[in-house]
């Protein structure tokens, strides 16, 4: 579990006169909503000091298959009037920079103005524990099902614990009935949101959290409307300009997602393997942080495992690691088959040290690769022949 970074903010009491009305008017104008037919926005007051205020506003939705969209706001009062900037607008970015530190911290100012990325790989994992597999209950779809762009995915299964797919600052918007939409503003120009969850993270709005931090549990919660036929998490992708970003062609957790002919259809693809809706996806983490594994010697009487110069038993032994050690995996390749702790495997892991270890002696939580495939340049070809499966020069009690 990641440690939360402290965030000193102004205390919030009752909303200052006129603030809610100004935020509501600005939100309805930006969304081009009909005031007479639009439910009153849910306004979350996060911080206020003097003439400045920061928070979030969300327009609730009906009982249809959709999820609400929240907007962070910064507001400043001049006389008896409020100027409001909503997330994604030039006004928001300008007011963010002008706001006092107690209302918008220096770290938030940097996060909210991060350059917009155009990379197809989001640099984000899938929102559960690396190495575990969950079901893709719904392929690419919009926040209201058929709405464009298709920026959302539905996931369920596993242990039900939704985890941050990357580092960022966390906010709870549309807070109602012990639930909320959880918004995670990442430091790479992307924002992700999570809906339907319960037992939410207990962290102050704006807290910077690390990848893998607990966000909540899958559920059927509807704090601002919508529908849910079973426990899941509705994950959506935005940029820090506030715009919805299509997940078509985007990579999360090692999988690239593709739209189908209709909302909720489509599939995910990795290394030529295709998983359709209803199938299980293993979270391979993000490219921004190496995958890890725990060394497990086999037979158990052995206390160490050999490291080699390449992905196979023909490669020379360059060191050892102890049973129980944690190793970082940079990339993977196929090589000699080894009888490991969980049976035969030809998968080899290249560590961040440049050395290789058979996946048969590394507990990664999956029998499949948990890191990208090594390029030809990353695969060492030098080898010292040996007839001993454990290595001719292996120390007593050493395998691999």
mmCIF file of C-alpha atoms in Angstrom, residues 163-301:
data_model
loop_
_atom_site.group_PDB
_atom_site.id
_atom_site.type_symbol
_atom_site.label_atom_id
_atom_site.label_comp_id
_atom_site.label_asym_id
_atom_site.label_seq_id
_atom_site.Cartn_x
_atom_site.Cartn_y
_atom_site.Cartn_z
ATOM 1 C CA UNK A 163 -6.220 -0.043 -7.675
ATOM 2 C CA UNK A 164 -4.706 3.089 -9.182
ATOM 3 C CA UNK A 165 -3.279 2.197 -12.629
ATOM 4 C CA UNK A 166 -0.683 4.929 -12.285
ATOM 5 C CA UNK A 167 0.464 7.709 -10.009
ATOM 6 C CA UNK A 168 -1.719 10.791 -9.721
ATOM 7 C CA UNK A 169 -3.849 13.032 -7.529
ATOM 8 C CA UNK A 170 -7.127 11.603 -6.287
ATOM 9 C CA UNK A 171 -10.461 13.411 -5.901
ATOM 10 C CA UNK A 172 -13.905 12.195 -4.879
ATOM 11 C CA UNK A 173 -16.704 13.891 -6.790
ATOM 12 C CA UNK A 174 -20.477 13.498 -6.590
ATOM 13 C CA UNK A 175 -20.130 12.326 -3.003
ATOM 14 C CA UNK A 176 -23.429 10.771 -1.915
ATOM 15 C CA UNK A 177 -24.587 7.829 0.180
ATOM 16 C CA UNK A 178 -21.087 6.650 1.100
ATOM 17 C CA UNK A 179 -20.067 6.460 -2.559
ATOM 18 C CA UNK A 180 -18.696 8.795 -5.220
ATOM 19 C CA UNK A 181 -17.041 8.971 -8.573
ATOM 20 C CA UNK A 182 -13.299 8.700 -7.999
ATOM 21 C CA UNK A 183 -11.192 10.899 -10.270
ATOM 22 C CA UNK A 184 -7.457 10.314 -10.658
ATOM 23 C CA UNK A 185 -5.533 13.104 -12.409
ATOM 24 C CA UNK A 186 -2.288 11.546 -13.602
ATOM 25 C CA UNK A 187 0.969 13.382 -14.157
ATOM 26 C CA UNK A 188 1.192 12.393 -17.839
ATOM 27 C CA UNK A 189 -1.728 14.405 -19.224
ATOM 28 C CA UNK A 190 -4.387 11.732 -18.680
ATOM 29 C CA UNK A 191 -7.237 11.566 -16.175
ATOM 30 C CA UNK A 192 -9.131 8.381 -15.299
ATOM 31 C CA UNK A 193 -12.426 8.085 -13.416
ATOM 32 C CA UNK A 194 -14.050 5.154 -11.599
ATOM 33 C CA UNK A 195 -17.775 4.713 -10.933
ATOM 34 C CA UNK A 196 -20.023 2.218 -9.082
ATOM 35 C CA UNK A 197 -17.449 1.572 -6.329
ATOM 36 C CA UNK A 198 -17.975 1.178 -2.609
ATOM 37 C CA UNK A 199 -15.616 1.280 0.417
ATOM 38 C CA UNK A 200 -13.698 4.155 -1.130
ATOM 39 C CA UNK A 201 -10.166 5.305 -0.455
ATOM 40 C CA UNK A 202 -9.931 7.449 2.670
ATOM 41 C CA UNK A 203 -7.709 10.251 1.415
ATOM 42 C CA UNK A 204 -8.040 13.998 1.284
ATOM 43 C CA UNK A 205 -8.935 15.417 -2.134
ATOM 44 C CA UNK A 206 -5.749 16.274 -4.031
ATOM 45 C CA UNK A 207 -3.603 13.702 -2.259
ATOM 46 C CA UNK A 208 -0.845 12.364 -4.497
ATOM 47 C CA UNK A 209 -0.907 8.566 -4.582
ATOM 48 C CA UNK A 210 1.326 5.947 -6.175
ATOM 49 C CA UNK A 211 0.397 3.335 -8.750
ATOM 50 C CA UNK A 212 -1.243 0.334 -7.087
ATOM 51 C CA UNK A 213 -2.904 2.352 -4.310
ATOM 52 C CA UNK A 214 -6.359 1.103 -3.289
ATOM 53 C CA UNK A 215 -9.237 3.204 -4.685
ATOM 54 C CA UNK A 216 -12.328 1.186 -3.764
ATOM 55 C CA UNK A 217 -14.215 -2.045 -4.377
ATOM 56 C CA UNK A 218 -16.352 -2.933 -7.383
ATOM 57 C CA UNK A 219 -20.034 -2.466 -6.701
ATOM 58 C CA UNK A 220 -23.390 -1.293 -8.014
ATOM 59 C CA UNK A 221 -23.385 2.122 -6.338
ATOM 60 C CA UNK A 222 -25.176 4.974 -8.159
ATOM 61 C CA UNK A 223 -24.365 8.145 -6.191
ATOM 62 C CA UNK A 224 -25.318 10.362 -9.150
ATOM 63 C CA UNK A 225 -27.621 8.064 -11.103
ATOM 64 C CA UNK A 226 -27.108 5.592 -13.921
ATOM 65 C CA UNK A 227 -27.534 1.829 -13.757
ATOM 66 C CA UNK A 228 -25.517 -1.267 -12.887
ATOM 67 C CA UNK A 229 -26.707 -4.843 -13.405
ATOM 68 C CA UNK A 230 -23.869 -6.370 -11.401
ATOM 69 C CA UNK A 231 -20.828 -5.408 -9.363
ATOM 70 C CA UNK A 232 -18.152 -3.854 -11.586
ATOM 71 C CA UNK A 233 -16.093 -0.720 -12.082
ATOM 72 C CA UNK A 234 -16.784 1.689 -14.933
ATOM 73 C CA UNK A 235 -13.395 3.170 -15.929
ATOM 74 C CA UNK A 236 -13.220 6.211 -18.232
ATOM 75 C CA UNK A 237 -10.316 8.034 -19.909
ATOM 76 C CA UNK A 238 -9.990 11.816 -20.266
ATOM 77 C CA UNK A 239 -7.198 14.310 -20.829
ATOM 78 C CA UNK A 240 -6.441 17.158 -18.459
ATOM 79 C CA UNK A 241 -8.153 19.497 -20.926
ATOM 80 C CA UNK A 242 -11.359 17.817 -19.777
ATOM 81 C CA UNK A 243 -12.027 16.052 -23.054
ATOM 82 C CA UNK A 244 -13.084 12.416 -23.302
ATOM 83 C CA UNK A 245 -10.402 10.289 -24.994
ATOM 84 C CA UNK A 246 -11.388 7.251 -27.067
ATOM 85 C CA UNK A 247 -9.807 4.043 -25.776
ATOM 86 C CA UNK A 248 -9.703 2.642 -29.318
ATOM 87 C CA UNK A 249 -6.058 1.799 -30.038
ATOM 88 C CA UNK A 250 -4.945 2.771 -26.525
ATOM 89 C CA UNK A 251 -2.853 0.429 -24.366
ATOM 90 C CA UNK A 252 -3.480 -0.248 -20.667
ATOM 91 C CA UNK A 253 -1.693 -2.931 -18.682
ATOM 92 C CA UNK A 254 -0.063 -4.389 -21.793
ATOM 93 C CA UNK A 255 -3.370 -4.766 -23.691
ATOM 94 C CA UNK A 256 -4.477 -2.642 -26.639
ATOM 95 C CA UNK A 257 -8.245 -2.077 -26.762
ATOM 96 C CA UNK A 258 -10.278 -1.925 -29.985
ATOM 97 C CA UNK A 259 -13.863 -0.886 -30.628
ATOM 98 C CA UNK A 260 -16.479 -3.233 -32.029
ATOM 99 C CA UNK A 261 -19.423 -2.516 -34.293
ATOM 100 C CA UNK A 262 -21.444 -1.228 -31.342
ATOM 101 C CA UNK A 263 -21.018 0.048 -27.818
ATOM 102 C CA UNK A 264 -19.797 -2.517 -25.243
ATOM 103 C CA UNK A 265 -18.441 -4.804 -27.999
ATOM 104 C CA UNK A 266 -14.840 -4.907 -29.195
ATOM 105 C CA UNK A 267 -11.812 -6.726 -27.856
ATOM 106 C CA UNK A 268 -8.341 -6.423 -26.328
ATOM 107 C CA UNK A 269 -5.156 -7.649 -28.015
ATOM 108 C CA UNK A 270 -1.650 -8.437 -26.801
ATOM 109 C CA UNK A 271 1.176 -10.101 -28.734
ATOM 110 C CA UNK A 272 -1.297 -11.556 -31.227
ATOM 111 C CA UNK A 273 -3.641 -12.873 -28.524
ATOM 112 C CA UNK A 274 -7.208 -11.547 -28.754
ATOM 113 C CA UNK A 275 -9.649 -11.459 -25.817
ATOM 114 C CA UNK A 276 -13.283 -10.653 -26.536
ATOM 115 C CA UNK A 277 -15.844 -9.179 -24.162
ATOM 116 C CA UNK A 278 -16.483 -11.623 -21.339
ATOM 117 C CA UNK A 279 -12.910 -12.890 -21.425
ATOM 118 C CA UNK A 280 -10.223 -12.488 -18.805
ATOM 119 C CA UNK A 281 -7.351 -10.020 -19.009
ATOM 120 C CA UNK A 282 -4.126 -10.336 -17.039
ATOM 121 C CA UNK A 283 -2.768 -7.006 -15.841
ATOM 122 C CA UNK A 284 0.808 -6.728 -17.083
ATOM 123 C CA UNK A 285 1.408 -3.351 -15.479
ATOM 124 C CA UNK A 286 2.625 -0.226 -17.210
ATOM 125 C CA UNK A 287 5.763 0.541 -19.151
ATOM 126 C CA UNK A 288 6.592 3.246 -16.631
ATOM 127 C CA UNK A 289 7.448 0.816 -13.840
ATOM 128 C CA UNK A 290 9.140 -2.592 -14.172
ATOM 129 C CA UNK A 291 7.192 -5.696 -13.291
ATOM 130 C CA UNK A 292 8.357 -7.533 -10.207
ATOM 131 C CA UNK A 293 8.464 -11.141 -9.058
ATOM 132 C CA UNK A 294 9.561 -13.184 -6.053
ATOM 133 C CA UNK A 295 12.295 -15.791 -6.475
ATOM 134 C CA UNK A 296 11.125 -19.326 -5.596
ATOM 135 C CA UNK A 297 13.779 -22.042 -5.723
ATOM 136 C CA UNK A 298 12.818 -25.588 -6.712
ATOM 137 C CA UNK A 299 13.244 -28.135 -5.216
ATOM 138 C CA UNK A 300 12.683 -26.274 -1.950
ATOM 139 C CA UNK A 301 15.929 -27.658 -0.513
#
